[in-house]
mmCIF file of C-alpha atoms in Angstrom:
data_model
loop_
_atom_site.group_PDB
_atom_site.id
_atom_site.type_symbol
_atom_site.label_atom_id
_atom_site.label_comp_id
_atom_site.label_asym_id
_atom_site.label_seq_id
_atom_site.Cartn_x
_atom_site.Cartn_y
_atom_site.Cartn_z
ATOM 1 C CA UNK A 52 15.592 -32.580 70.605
ATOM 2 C CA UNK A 53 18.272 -33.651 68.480
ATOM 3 C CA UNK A 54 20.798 -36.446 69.805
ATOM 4 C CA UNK A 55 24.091 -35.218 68.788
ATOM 5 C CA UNK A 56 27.244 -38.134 69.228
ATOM 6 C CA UNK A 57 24.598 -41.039 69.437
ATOM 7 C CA UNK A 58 24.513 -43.913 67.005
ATOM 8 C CA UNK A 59 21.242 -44.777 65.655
ATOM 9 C CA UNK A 60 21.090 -48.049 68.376
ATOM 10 C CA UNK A 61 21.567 -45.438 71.348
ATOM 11 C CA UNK A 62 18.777 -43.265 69.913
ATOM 12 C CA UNK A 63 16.543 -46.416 69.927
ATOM 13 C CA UNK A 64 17.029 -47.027 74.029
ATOM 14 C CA UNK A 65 14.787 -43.793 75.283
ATOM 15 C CA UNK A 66 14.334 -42.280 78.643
ATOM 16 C CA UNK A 67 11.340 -40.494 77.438
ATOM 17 C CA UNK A 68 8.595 -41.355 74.746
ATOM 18 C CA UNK A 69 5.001 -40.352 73.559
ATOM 19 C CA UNK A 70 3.344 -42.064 70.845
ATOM 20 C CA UNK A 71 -0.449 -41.341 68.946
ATOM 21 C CA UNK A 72 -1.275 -44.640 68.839
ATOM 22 C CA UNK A 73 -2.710 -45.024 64.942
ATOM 23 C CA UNK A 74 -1.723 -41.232 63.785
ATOM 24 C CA UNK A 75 0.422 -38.998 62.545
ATOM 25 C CA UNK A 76 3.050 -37.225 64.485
ATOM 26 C CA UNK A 77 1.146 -34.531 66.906
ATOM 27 C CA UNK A 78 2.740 -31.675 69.538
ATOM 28 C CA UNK A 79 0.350 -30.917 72.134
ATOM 29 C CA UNK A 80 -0.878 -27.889 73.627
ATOM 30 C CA UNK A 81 2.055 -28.476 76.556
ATOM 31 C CA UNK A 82 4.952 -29.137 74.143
ATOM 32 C CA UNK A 83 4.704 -32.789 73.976
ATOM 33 C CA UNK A 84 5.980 -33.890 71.069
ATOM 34 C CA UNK A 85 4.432 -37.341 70.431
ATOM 35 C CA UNK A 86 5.571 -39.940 67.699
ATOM 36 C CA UNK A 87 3.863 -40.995 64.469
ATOM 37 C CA UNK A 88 2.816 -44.494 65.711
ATOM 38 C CA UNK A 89 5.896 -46.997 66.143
ATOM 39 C CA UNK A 90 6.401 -50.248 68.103
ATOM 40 C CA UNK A 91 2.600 -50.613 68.463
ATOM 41 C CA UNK A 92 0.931 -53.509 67.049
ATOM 42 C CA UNK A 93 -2.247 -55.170 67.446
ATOM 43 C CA UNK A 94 -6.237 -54.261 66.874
ATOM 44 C CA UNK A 95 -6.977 -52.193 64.049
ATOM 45 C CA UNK A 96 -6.675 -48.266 63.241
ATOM 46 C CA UNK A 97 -9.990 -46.408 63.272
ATOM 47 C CA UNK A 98 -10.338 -42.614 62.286
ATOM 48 C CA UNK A 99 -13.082 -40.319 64.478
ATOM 49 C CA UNK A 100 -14.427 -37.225 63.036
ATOM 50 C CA UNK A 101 -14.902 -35.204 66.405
ATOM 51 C CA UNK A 102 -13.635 -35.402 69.940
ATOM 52 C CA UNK A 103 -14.470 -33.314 72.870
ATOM 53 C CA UNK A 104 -12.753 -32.607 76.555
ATOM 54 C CA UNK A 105 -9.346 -31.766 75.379
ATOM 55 C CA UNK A 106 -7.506 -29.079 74.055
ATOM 56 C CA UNK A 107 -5.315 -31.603 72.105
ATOM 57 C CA UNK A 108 -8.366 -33.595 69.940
ATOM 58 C CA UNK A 109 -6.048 -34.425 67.041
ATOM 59 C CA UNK A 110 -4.343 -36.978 69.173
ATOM 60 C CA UNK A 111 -7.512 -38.989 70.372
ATOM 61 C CA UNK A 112 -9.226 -38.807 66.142
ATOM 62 C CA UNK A 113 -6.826 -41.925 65.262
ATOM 63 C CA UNK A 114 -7.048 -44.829 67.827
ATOM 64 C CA UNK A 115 -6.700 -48.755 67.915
ATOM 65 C CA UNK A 116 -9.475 -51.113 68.826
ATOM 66 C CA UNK A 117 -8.589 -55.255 69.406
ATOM 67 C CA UNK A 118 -5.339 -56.637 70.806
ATOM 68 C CA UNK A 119 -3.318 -53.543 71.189
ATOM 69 C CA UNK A 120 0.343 -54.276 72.058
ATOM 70 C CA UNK A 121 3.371 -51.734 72.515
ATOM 71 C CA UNK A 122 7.221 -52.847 72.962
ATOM 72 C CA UNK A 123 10.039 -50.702 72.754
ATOM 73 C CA UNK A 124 13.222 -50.552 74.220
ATOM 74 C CA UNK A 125 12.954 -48.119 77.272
ATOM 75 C CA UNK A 126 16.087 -47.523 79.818
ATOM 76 C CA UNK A 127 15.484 -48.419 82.890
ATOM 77 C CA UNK A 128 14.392 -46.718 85.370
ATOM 78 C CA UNK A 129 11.282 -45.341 87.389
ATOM 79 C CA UNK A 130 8.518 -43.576 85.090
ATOM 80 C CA UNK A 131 4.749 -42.295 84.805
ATOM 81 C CA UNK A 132 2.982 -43.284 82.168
ATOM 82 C CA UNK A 133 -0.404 -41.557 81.046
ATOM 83 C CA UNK A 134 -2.689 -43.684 78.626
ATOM 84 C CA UNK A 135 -5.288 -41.399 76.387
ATOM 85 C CA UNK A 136 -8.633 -43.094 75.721
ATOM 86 C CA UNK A 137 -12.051 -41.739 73.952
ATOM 87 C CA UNK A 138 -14.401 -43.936 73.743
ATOM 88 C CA UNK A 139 -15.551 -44.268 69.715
ATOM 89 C CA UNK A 140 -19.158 -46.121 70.282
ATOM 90 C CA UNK A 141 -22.380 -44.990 71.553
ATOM 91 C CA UNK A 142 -22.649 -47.000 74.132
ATOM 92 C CA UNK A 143 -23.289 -46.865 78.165
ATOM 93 C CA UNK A 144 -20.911 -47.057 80.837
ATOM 94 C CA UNK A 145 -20.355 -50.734 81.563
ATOM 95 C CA UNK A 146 -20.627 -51.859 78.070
ATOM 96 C CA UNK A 147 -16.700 -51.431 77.328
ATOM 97 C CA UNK A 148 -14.589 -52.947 80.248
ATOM 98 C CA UNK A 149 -10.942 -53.873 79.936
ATOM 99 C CA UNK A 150 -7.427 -53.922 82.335
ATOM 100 C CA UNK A 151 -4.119 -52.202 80.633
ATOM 101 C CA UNK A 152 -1.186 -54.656 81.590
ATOM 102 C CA UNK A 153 2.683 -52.672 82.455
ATOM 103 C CA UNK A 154 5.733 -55.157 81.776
ATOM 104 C CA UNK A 155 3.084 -58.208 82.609
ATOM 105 C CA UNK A 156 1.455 -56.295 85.858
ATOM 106 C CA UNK A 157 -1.769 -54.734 85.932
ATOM 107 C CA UNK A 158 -1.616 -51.145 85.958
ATOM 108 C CA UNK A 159 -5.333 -50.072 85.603
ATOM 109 C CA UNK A 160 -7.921 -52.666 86.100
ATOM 110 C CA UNK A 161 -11.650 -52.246 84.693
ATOM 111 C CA UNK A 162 -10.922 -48.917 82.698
ATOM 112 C CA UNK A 163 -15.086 -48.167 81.529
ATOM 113 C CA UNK A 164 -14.168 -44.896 79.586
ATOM 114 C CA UNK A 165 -17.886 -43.946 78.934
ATOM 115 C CA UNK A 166 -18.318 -44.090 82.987
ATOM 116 C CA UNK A 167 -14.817 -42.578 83.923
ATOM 117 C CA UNK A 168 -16.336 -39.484 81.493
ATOM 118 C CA UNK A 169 -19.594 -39.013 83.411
ATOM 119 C CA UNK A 170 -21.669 -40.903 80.562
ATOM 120 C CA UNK A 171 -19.846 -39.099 77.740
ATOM 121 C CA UNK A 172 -18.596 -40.818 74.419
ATOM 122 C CA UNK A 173 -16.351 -39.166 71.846
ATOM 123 C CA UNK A 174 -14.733 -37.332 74.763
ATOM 124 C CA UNK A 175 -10.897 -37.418 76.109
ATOM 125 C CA UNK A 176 -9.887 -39.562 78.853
ATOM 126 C CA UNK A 177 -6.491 -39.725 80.469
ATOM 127 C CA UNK A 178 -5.612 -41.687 82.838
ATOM 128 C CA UNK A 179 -1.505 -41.776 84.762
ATOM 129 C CA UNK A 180 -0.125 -44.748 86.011
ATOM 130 C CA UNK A 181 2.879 -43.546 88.770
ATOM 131 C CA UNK A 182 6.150 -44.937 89.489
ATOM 132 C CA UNK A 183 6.009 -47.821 86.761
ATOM 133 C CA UNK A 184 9.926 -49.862 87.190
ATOM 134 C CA UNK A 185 10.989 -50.833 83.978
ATOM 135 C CA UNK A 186 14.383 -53.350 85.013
ATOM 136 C CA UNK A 187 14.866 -55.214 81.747
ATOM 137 C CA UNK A 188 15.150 -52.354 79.099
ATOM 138 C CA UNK A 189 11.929 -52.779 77.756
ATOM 139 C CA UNK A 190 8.334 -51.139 77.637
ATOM 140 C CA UNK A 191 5.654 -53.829 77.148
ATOM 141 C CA UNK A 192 2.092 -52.351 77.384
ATOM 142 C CA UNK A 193 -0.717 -55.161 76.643
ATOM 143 C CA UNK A 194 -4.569 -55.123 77.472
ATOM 144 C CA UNK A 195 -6.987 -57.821 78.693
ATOM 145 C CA UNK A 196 -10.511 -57.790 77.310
ATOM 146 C CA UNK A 197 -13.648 -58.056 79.767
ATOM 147 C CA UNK A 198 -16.494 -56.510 77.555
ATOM 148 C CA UNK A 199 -15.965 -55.724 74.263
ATOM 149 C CA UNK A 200 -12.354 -54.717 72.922
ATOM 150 C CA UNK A 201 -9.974 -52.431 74.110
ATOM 151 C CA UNK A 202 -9.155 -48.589 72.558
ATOM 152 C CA UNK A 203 -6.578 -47.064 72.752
ATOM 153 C CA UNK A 204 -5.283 -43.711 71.210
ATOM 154 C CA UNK A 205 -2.069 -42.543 72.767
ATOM 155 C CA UNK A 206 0.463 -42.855 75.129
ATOM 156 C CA UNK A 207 3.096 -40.947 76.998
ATOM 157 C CA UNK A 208 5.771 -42.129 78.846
ATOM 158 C CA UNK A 209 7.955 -39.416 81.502
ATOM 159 C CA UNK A 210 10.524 -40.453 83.916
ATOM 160 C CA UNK A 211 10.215 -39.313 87.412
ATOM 161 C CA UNK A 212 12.562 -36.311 87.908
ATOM 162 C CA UNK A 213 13.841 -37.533 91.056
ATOM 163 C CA UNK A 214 17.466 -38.517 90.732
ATOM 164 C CA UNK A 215 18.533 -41.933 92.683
ATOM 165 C CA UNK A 216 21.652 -42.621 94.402
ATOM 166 C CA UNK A 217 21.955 -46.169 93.056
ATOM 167 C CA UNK A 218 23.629 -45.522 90.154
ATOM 168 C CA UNK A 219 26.231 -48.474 89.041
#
């Protein structure tokens, strides 16, 4: 979608945003476009050579593992946001444990990916978060470490299409 009479600081302030958290650019089978990976930092990049469960694999081969943080200037407003996990180890469920934090609130507590997948590893997860307020302009995603480190490999952000009266 090209912004046409925006500056380059409008184009930063999104209403809408997807991101493959340690890869390249990626459209998925239902059009969405996601970004190279931007405003992520944290953890470290790690590469899988197979994934199963989704028709879009190439966005869950590149991933982060450690102290994955995402910021970026977000208008506010009332959106759902879908996190896409596979979990890279062969391990059980249990062994990988960890709570995805939304502007400082906890959005999803204990995500166990291997359990969440019936016992599979190397396999897609998503999981949506509804109705997440963002009031100060900003997306801030963080996660908080129970057993072992959190993964992460991408992220898409949509805004609810209901329009509000309480426009100012």
């Amino acid at each position: 979608t090209m912004l046409t009479g925006c500056t380059q600081d409008d184009a930063d302030v999104v209403s809408a945003w997807a991101v493959n958290i340690g890869g390249p650019a990626y459209t998925a089978a239902d059009g969405t476009r996601y970004d190279a990976e931007a405003f992520v930092s944290g953890g470290e990049v790690h590469t899988l050579d197979r994934i199963l469960g989704s028709q879009d694999s190439g966005l869950y081969l590149d991933y982060r593992e450690g102290d994955i943080r995402i910021d970026r200037p977000l208008a506010n407003g009332t959106y759902d946001i879908t996190f896409h996990f596979a979990e890279p180890a062969d391990i059980g469920g249990q062994e990988r444990l960890f709570d995805a934090l939304v502007n400082g609130s906890p959005a999803i507590r204990g995500i166990d990916i291997v359990s969440w997948r019936d016992g599979k590893t190397h396999s897609a997860l998503t999981i949506t978060v509804p109705n997440v307020e963002v009031v100060d302009g900003r997306l801030e995603v963080e996660f908080s470490a129970v057993e072992r480190q959190p993964v992460l490999s991408a992220l898409s952000v949509q805004p609810k299409s209901a329009t509000s009266g309480d426009w100012e």
